Coordinates of C-alpha atoms and ligand atoms in Angstrom, one line a residue:
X1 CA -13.1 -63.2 -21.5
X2 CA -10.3 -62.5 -23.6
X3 CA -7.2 -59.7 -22.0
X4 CA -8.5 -56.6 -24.0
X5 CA -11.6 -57.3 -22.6
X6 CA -10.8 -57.4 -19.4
X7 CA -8.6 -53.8 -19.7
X8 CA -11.9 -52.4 -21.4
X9 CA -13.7 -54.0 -18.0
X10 CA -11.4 -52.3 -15.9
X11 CA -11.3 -49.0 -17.4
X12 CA -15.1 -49.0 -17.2
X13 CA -15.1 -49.8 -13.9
X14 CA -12.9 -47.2 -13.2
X15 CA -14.2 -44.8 -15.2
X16 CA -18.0 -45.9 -13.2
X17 CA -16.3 -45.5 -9.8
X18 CA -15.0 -41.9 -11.0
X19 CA -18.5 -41.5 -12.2
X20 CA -19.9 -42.3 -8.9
X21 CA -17.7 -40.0 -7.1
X22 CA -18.3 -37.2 -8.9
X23 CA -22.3 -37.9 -8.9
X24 CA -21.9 -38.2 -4.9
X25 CA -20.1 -34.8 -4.4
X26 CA -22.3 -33.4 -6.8
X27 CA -25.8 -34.8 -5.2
X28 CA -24.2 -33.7 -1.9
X29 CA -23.7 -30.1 -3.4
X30 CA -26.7 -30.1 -5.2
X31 CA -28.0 -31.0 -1.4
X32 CA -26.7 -28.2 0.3
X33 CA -27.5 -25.7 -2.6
X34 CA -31.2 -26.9 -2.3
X35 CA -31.6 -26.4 1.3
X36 CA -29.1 -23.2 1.8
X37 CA -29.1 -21.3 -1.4
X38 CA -25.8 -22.8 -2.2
X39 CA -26.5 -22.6 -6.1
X40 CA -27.0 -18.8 -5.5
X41 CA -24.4 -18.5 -3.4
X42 CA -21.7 -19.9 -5.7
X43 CA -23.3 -17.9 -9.1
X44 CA -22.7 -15.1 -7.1
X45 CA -19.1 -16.0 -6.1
X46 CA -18.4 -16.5 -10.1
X47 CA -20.3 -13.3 -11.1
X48 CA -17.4 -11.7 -8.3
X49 CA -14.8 -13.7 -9.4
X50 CA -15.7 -12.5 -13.4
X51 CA -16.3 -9.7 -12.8
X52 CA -12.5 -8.9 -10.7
X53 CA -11.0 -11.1 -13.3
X54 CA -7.9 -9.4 -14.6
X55 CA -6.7 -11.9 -17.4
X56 CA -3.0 -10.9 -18.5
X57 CA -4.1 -8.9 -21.4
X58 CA -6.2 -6.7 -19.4
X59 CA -2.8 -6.3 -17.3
X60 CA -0.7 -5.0 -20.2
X61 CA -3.8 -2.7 -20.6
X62 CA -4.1 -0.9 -17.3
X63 CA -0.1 -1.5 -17.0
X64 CA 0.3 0.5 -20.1
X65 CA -2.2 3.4 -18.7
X66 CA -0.4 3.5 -16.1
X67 CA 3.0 4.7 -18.7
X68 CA 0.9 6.9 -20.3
X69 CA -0.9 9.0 -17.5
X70 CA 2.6 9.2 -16.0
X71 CA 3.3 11.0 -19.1
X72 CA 0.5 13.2 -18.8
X73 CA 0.6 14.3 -15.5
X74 CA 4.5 15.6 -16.1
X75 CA 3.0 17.5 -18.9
X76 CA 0.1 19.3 -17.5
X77 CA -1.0 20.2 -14.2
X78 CA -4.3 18.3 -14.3
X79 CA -4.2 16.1 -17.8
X80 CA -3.7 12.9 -15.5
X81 CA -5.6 11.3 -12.7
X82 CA -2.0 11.3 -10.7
X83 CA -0.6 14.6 -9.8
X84 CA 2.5 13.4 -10.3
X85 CA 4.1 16.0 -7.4
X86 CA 7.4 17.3 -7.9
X87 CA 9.3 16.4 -4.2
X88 CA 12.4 18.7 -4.7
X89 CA 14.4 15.6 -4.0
X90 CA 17.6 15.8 -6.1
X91 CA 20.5 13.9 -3.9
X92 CA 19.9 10.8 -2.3
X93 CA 21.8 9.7 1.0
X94 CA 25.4 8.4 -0.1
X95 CA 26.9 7.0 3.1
X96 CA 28.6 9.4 4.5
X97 CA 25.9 11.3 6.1
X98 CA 27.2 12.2 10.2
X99 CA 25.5 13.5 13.0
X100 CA 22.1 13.2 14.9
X101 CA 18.4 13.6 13.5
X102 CA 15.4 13.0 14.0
X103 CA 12.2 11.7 12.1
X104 CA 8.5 12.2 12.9
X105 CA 6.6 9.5 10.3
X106 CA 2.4 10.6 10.3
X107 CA 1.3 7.8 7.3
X108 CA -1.5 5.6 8.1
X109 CA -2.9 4.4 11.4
X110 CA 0.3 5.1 13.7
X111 CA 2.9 7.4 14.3
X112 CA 6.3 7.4 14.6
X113 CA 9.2 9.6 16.3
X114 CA 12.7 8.7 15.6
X115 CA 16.6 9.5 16.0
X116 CA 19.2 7.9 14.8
X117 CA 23.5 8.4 15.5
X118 CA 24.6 8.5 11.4
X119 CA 28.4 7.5 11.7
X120 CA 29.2 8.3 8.3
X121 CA 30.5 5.4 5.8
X122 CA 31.8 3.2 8.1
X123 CA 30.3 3.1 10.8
X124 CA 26.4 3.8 9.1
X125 CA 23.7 4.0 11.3
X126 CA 24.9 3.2 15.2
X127 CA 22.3 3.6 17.1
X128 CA 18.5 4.1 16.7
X129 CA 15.7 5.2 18.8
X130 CA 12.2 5.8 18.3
X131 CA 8.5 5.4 19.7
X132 CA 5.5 4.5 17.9
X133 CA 1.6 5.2 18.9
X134 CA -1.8 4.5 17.3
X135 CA -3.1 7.8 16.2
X136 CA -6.7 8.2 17.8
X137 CA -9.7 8.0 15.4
X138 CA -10.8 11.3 16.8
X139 CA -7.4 13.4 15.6
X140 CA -7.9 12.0 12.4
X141 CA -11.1 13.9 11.8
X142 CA -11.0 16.3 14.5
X143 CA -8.8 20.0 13.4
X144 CA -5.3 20.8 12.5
X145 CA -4.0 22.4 15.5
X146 CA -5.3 19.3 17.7
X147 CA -3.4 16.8 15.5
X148 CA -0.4 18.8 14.8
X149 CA -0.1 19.7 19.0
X150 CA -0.8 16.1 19.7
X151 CA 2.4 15.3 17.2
X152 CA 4.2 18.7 18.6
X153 CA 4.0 17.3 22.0
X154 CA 5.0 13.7 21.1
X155 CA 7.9 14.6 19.2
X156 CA 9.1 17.6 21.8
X157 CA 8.7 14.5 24.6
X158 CA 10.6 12.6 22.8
X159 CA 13.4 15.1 22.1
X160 CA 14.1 16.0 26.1
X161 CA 14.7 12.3 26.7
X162 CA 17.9 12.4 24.1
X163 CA 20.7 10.9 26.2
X164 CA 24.3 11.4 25.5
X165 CA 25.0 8.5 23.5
X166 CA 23.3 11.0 21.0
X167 CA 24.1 14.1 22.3
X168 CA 27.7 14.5 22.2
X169 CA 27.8 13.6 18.3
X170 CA 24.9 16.6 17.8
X171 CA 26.1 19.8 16.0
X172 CA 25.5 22.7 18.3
X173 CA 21.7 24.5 17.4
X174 CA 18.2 23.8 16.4
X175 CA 18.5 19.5 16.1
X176 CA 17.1 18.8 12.7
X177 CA 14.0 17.1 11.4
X178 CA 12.9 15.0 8.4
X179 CA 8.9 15.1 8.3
X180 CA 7.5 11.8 6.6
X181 CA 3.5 13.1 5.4
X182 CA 2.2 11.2 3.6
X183 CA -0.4 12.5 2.0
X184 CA -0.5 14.4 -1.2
X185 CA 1.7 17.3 -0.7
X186 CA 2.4 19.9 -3.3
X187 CA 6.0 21.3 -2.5
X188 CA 7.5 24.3 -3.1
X189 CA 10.7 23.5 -1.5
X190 CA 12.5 20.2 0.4
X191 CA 10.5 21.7 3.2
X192 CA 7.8 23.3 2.7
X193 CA 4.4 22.4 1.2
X194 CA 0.6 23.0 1.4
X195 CA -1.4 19.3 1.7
X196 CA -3.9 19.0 -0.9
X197 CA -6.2 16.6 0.2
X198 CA -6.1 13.7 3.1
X199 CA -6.7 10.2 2.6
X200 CA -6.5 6.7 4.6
X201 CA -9.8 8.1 6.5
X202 CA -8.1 11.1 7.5
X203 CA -10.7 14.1 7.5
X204 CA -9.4 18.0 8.7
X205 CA -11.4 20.0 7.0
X206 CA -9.0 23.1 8.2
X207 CA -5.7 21.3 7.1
X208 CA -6.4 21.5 3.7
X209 CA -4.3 24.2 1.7
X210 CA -2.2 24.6 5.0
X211 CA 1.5 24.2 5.0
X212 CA 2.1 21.2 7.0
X213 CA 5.7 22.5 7.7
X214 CA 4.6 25.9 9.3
X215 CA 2.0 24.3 11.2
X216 CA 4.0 21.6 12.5
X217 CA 6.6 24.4 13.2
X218 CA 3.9 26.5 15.0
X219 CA 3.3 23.8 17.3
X220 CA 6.4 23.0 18.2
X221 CA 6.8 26.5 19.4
X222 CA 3.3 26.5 21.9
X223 CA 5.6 23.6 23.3
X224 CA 8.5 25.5 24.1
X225 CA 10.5 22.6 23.4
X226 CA 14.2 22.4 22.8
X227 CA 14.5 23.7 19.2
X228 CA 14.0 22.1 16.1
X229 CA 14.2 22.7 12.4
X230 CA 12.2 20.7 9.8
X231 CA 15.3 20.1 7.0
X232 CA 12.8 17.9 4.8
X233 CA 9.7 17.6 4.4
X234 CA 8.6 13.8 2.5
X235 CA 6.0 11.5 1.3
X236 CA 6.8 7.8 3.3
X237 CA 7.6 6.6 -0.6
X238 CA 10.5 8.7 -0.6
X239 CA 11.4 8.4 2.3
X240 CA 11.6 4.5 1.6
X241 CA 13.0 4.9 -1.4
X242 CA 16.0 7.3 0.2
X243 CA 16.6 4.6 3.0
X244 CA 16.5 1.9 0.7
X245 CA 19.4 3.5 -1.6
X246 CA 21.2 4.2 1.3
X247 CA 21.8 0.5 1.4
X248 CA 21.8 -0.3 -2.3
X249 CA 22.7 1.9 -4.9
X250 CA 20.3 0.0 -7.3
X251 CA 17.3 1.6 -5.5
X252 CA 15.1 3.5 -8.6
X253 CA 11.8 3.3 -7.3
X254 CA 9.5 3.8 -3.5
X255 CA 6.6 1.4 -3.2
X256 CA 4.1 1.6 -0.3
X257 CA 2.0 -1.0 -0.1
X258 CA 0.4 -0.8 3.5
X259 CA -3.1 0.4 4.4
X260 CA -2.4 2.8 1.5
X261 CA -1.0 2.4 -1.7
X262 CA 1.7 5.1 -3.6
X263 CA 5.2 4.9 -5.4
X264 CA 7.5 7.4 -6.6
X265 CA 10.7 7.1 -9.2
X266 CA 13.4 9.2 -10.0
X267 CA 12.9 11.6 -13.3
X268 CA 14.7 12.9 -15.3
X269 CA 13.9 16.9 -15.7
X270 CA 13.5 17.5 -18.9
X271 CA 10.8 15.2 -19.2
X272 CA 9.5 17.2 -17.3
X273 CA 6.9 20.2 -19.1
X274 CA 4.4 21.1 -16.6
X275 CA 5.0 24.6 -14.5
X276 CA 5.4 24.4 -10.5
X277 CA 3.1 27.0 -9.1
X278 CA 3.7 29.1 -12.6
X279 CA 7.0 28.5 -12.7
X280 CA 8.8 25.8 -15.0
X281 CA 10.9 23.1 -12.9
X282 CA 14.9 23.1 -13.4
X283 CA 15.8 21.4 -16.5
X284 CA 19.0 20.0 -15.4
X285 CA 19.6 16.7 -13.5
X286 CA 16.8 14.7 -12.2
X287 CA 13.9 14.3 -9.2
X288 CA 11.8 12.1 -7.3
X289 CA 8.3 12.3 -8.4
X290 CA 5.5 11.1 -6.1
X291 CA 3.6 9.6 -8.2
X292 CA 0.4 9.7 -5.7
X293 CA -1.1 6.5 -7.7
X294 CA -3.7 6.0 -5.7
X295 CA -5.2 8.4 -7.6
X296 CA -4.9 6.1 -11.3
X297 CA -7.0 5.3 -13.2
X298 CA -8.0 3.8 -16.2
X299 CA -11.2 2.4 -18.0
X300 CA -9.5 -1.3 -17.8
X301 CA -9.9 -1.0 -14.4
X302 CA -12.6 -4.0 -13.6
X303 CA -15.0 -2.6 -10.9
X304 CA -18.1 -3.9 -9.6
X305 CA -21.5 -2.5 -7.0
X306 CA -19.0 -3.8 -4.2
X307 CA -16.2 -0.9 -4.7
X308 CA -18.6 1.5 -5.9
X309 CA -20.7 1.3 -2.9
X310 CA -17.2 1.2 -0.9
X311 CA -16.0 4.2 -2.5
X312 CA -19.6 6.3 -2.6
X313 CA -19.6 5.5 1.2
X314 CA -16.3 7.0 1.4
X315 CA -15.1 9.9 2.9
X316 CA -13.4 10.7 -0.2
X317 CA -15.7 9.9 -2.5
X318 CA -14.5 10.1 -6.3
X319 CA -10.9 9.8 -5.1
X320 CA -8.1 7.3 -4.7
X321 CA -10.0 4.6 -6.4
X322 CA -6.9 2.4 -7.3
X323 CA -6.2 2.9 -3.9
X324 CA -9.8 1.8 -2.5
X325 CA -9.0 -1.3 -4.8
X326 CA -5.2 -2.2 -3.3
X327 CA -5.0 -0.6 -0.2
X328 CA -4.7 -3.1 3.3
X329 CA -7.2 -0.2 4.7
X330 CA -9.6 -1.3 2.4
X331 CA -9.3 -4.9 0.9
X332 CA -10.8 -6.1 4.1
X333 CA -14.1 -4.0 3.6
X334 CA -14.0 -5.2 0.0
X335 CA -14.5 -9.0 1.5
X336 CA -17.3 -7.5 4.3
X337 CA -19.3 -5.9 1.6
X338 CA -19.3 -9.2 -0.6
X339 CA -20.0 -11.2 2.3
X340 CA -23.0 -9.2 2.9
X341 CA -24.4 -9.5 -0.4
X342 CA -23.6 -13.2 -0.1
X343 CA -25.9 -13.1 3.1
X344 CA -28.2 -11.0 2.0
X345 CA -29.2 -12.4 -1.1
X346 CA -28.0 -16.1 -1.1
X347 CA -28.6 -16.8 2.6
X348 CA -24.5 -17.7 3.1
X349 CA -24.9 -17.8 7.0
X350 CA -28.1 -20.1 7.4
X351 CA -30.7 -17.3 6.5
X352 CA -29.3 -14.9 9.0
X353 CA -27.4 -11.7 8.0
X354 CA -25.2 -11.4 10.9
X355 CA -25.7 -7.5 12.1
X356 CA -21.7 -7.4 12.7
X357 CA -21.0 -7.2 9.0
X358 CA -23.1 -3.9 8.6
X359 CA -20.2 -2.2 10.6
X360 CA -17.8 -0.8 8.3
X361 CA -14.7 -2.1 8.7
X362 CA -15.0 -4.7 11.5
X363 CA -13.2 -7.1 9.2
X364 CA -9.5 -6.3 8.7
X365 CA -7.0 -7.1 5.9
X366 CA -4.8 -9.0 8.4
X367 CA -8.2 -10.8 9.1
X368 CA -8.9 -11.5 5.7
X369 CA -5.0 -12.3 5.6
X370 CA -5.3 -15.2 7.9
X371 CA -8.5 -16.4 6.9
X372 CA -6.7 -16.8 3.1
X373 CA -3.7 -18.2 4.4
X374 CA -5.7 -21.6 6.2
X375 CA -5.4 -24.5 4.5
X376 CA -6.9 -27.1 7.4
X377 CA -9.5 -29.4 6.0
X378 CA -12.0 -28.1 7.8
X379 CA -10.9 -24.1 7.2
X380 CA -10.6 -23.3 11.5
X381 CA -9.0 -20.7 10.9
X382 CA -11.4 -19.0 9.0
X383 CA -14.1 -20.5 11.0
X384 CA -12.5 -18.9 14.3
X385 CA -11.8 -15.6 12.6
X386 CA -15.6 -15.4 11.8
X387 CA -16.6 -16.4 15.4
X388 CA -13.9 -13.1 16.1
X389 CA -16.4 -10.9 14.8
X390 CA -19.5 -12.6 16.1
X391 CA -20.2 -15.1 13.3
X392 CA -20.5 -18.5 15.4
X393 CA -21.1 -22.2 13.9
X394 CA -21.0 -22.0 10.2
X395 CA -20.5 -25.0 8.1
X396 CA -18.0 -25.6 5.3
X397 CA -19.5 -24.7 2.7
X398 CA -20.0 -21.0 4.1
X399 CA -16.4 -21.0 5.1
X400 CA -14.9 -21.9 1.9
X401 CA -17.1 -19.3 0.3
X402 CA -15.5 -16.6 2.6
X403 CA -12.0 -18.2 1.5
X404 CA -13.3 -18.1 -2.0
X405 CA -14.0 -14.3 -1.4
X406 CA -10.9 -13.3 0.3
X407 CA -8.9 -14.9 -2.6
X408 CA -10.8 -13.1 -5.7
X409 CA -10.1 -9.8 -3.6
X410 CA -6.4 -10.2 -2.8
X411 CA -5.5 -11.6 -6.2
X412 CA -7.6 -8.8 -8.1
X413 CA -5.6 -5.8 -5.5
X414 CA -2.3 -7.6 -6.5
X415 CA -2.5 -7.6 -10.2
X416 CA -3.6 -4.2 -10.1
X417 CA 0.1 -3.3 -7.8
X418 CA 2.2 -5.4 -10.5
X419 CA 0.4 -3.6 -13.4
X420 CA 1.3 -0.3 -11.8
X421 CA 5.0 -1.3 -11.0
X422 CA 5.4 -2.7 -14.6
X423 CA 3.9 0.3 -15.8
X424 CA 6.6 2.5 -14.0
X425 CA 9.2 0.0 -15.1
X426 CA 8.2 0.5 -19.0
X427 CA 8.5 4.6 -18.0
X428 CA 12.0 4.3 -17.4
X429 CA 13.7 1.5 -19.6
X430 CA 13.6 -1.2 -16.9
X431 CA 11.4 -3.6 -18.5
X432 CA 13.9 -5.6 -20.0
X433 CA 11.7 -4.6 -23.8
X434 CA 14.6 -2.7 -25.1
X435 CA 16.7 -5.7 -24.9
X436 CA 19.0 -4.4 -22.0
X437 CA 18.6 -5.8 -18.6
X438 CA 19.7 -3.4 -15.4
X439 CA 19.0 -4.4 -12.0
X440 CA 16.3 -2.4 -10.9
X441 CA 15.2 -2.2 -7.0
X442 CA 12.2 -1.6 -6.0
X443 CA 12.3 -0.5 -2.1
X444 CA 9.0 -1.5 -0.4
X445 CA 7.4 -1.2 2.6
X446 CA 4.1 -1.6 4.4
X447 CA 2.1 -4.1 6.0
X448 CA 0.1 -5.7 3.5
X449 CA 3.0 -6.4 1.3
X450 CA 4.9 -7.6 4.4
X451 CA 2.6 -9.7 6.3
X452 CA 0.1 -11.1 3.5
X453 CA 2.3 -13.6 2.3
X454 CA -0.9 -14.8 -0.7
X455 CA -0.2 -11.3 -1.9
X456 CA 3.0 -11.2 -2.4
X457 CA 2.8 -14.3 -3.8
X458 CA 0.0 -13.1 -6.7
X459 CA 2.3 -9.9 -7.0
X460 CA 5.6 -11.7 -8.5
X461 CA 3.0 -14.0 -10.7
X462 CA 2.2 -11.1 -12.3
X463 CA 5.0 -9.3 -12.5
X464 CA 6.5 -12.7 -14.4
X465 CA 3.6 -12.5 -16.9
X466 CA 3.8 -9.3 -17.8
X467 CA 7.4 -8.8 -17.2
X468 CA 8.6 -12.2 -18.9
X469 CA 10.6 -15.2 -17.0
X470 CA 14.0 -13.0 -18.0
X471 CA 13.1 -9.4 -17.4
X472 CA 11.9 -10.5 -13.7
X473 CA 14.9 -11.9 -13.1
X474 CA 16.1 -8.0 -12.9
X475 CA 13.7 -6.3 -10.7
X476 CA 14.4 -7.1 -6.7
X477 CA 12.4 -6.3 -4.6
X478 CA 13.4 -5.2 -1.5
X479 CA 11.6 -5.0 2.3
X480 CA 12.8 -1.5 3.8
X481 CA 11.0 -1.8 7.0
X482 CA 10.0 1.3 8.9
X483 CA 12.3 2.2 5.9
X484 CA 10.1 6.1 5.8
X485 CA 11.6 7.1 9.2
X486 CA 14.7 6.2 8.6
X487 CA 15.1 7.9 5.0
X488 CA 13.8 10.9 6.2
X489 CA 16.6 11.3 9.0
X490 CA 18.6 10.7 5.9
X491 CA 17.7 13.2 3.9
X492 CA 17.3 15.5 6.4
X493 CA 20.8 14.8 6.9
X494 CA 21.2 15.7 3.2
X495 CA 19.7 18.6 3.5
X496 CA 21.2 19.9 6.6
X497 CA 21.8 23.4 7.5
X498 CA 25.1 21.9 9.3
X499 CA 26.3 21.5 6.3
Ligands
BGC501 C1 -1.3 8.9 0.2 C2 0.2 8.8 -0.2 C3 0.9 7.8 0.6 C4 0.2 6.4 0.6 C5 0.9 5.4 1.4 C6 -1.9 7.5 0.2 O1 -3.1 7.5 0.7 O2 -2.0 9.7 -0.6 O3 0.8 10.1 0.0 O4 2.2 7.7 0.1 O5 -1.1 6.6 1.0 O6 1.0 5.7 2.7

């Protein structure tokens, strides 16, 4: 046998071994699709996984929506699916804010009280306080005056037990109050505003239309609690984006990306043409705008049954469907319902559908955020975060399916979030496409950004794609945590009657 012979023997041999390899994972597939439905299970994981696909040019797509209904909902009251709400916000803290405030922060599942000593531009924040509780499920769809006395009562509690640290630096009077609620709120004033609809599972039929200051106020007085002023009244974006500026002056933008999703940005006012309550805004200067994007949308938008099911088994059905597609509150439920199907229809758990996945939301995004996050051979982690919820002894193949799932979910709720932020970006010159680069912070917080490290990792992917590898370079994002309460004390403190 002469040498090229004997290369064109080895390269057959190893291209036969590779053969062989690939026919024995294949025959050992085809094995387990035979007896479990695997086939059927893994066409319906790609029908998913097509269907949530959000290629980059789609991105630019929705990412450009997102410019243009920003646009529209300055212009006219209800030309956009965002409101686009006017917050009334015109300073933002500079530093030399002094004194003692307080906080109350009502966003998703818990609830915050704060204070915090502001010791002007030296000294900055010296000393912080605050408490935190779960809300319970039944305030959240019980009535107003029981939520608003249960946060009247907490917050009053909390204001007796002010020691002297704080004491001796408070002006004389009514202690002052920023109100983080974060819910669509349209203002009239820094502090004052009638809520508009609740999300995040949040159901009061009788809070609706109500001003939340007034009845927070009217609570606080069937406490007869020390006294207390509400100075501003914000959504938790602002609030972040306030306590975020207050440590960087590069700060344009308020991202929440927690168990619901919203931003807001500074404008400038006259960009501004819609009327506030019949009146037209001040065309000087500029304001925050809460965006309220949960409420985008745009025909780009890839859905499939899953979300529509998720949404028409909503509370809110018809609304906050970029939310239902981003939020932490929701993502989890995203994965149950596929998982469902997948068991239902391609027999993913052995035949069985495991009753514990008819129960809305008995699988969590922090769940779903471990389960993504194992990479064990064998996928324990997935396998003991099933067994959690009452889904013993299932095999690989199952497991990697409910990796598969979590994965198609997470990535699809992240490139939505970058297509928003971009689409922001483009509104105000910060995209790096007129040639001028600016540091632009974005101040974040919330727990699925925070703690779900996959999806923060699929949200600065896409905001290099769409943004460019130079552009990116320029927009920081920055982790405010807790930054809401905070900000509020802040612009409280801005807006104090101390002066
Ligand atoms: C609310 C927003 C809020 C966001 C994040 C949404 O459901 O409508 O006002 O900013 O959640 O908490």
């Amino acid at each position: 046998m002469g040498r090229e012979d004997s290369v064109s023997n080895g390269l057959i041999t190893t291209a036969t071994l590779a053969c062989v390899a690939v026919l024995a994972m294949a025959s050992v597939l085809l094995g387990w699709q035979k007896g479990r439905g695997g086939g059927r299970v893994q066409a319906l994981i790609y029908e998913f996984q097509h269907r949530c696909a959000l290629p980059l040019h789609l991105l630019r797509k929705i990412s450009e929506a997102m410019t243009l209904e920003m646009t529209a909902g300055l212009t006219t009251e209800s030309g956009s699916s965002m409101p686009m709400l006017p917050t009334f916000v015109e300073k933002m803290p500079t530093g030399n804010e002094k004194g003692v405030y307080y906080a109350v922060d009502l966003g998703g599942t818990n609830f915050r009280v704060l204070r915090v000593l502001l010791g002007g531009r030296e000294k900055r924040v010296m000393k912080q306080e605050f408490e935190e509780v779960a809300i319970p499920h039944p305030l959240m769809v019980g009535t107003s005056v029981e939520l608003y006395d249960f946060i009247a009562k907490k917050l009053t509690d909390f204001v007796s037990r002010e020691s002297s640290e704080f004491s001796t630096h408070a002006a004389a009077g009514a202690r002052e109050l920023g109100l983080t609620f974060s819910f669509p709120i349209s203002q009239h004033s820094i502090n004052s505003g009638l809520l508009i609809m609740w999300t995040k599972g949040f159901k009061i039929a009788d809070g609706v239309g109500q001003d939340v200051v007034q009845a927070l106020q009217q609570a606080m007085n069937r406490q007869h609690g020390p006294k207390l002023r509400v100075a501003a009244l914000v959504n938790d974006t602002v609030g972040t984006m306030a306590g975020g500026r207050y440590f960087d002056p590069d700060v344009m933008i308020g991202i929440i990306l927690g168990t619901g999703t919203n931003a807001c940005y500074f404008e400038r006012a006259d960009n501004v043409h819609k009327l506030q309550n019949g009146k037209p805004l001040p065309k000087t200067g500029s304001m925050v705008y809460n965006m309220e994007w949960g409420a985008f949308w745009s025909s780009h938008i890839p859905t499939t049954h899953v979300d529509e099911q998720l949404d028409a088994e909503s509370i809110n059905p018809g609304q906050q469907l970029y939310e239902k597609m981003i939020g932490g509150m929701y993502l989890g439920d995203i994965v149950r319902r596929m998982l469902l199907k997948l068991a239902r229809e391609a027999s993913l758990f052995s035949g069985e559908v495991p009753q514990q996945l008819m129960t809305p939301f008995v699988l969590g995004t922090p769940e779903v955020s471990k389960m993504h996050a194992d990479e064990s051979i064998d996928l324990r982690v997935v396998a003991k975060t099933l067994a959690k919820i009452g889904i013993h002894r299932t095999d690989l193949h199952t497991r990697r399916a409910v990796h598969d799932v979590c994965d198609i979910v997470t990535l699809r709720s992240a490139r939505l979030a970058a297509a928003g932020i971009t689409g922001i970006l483009r509104k105000i010159g910060r995209d790096g496409k007129n040639g001028e680069y600016t540091r632009t912070v974005i101040a974040m917080d919330g727990g699925l950004y925070e703690h779900y490290a996959k999806f923060r990792i699929y949200i600065h992917a896409a905001l290099t794609e769409l943004l460019g590898e130079e552009a990116v370079k320029y927009v920081v994002v920055e982790i405010f945590k807790d930054g809401s309460g905070i900000g509020a004390t802040l612009l409280a403190a801005c807006h104090s009657q101390h002066g």
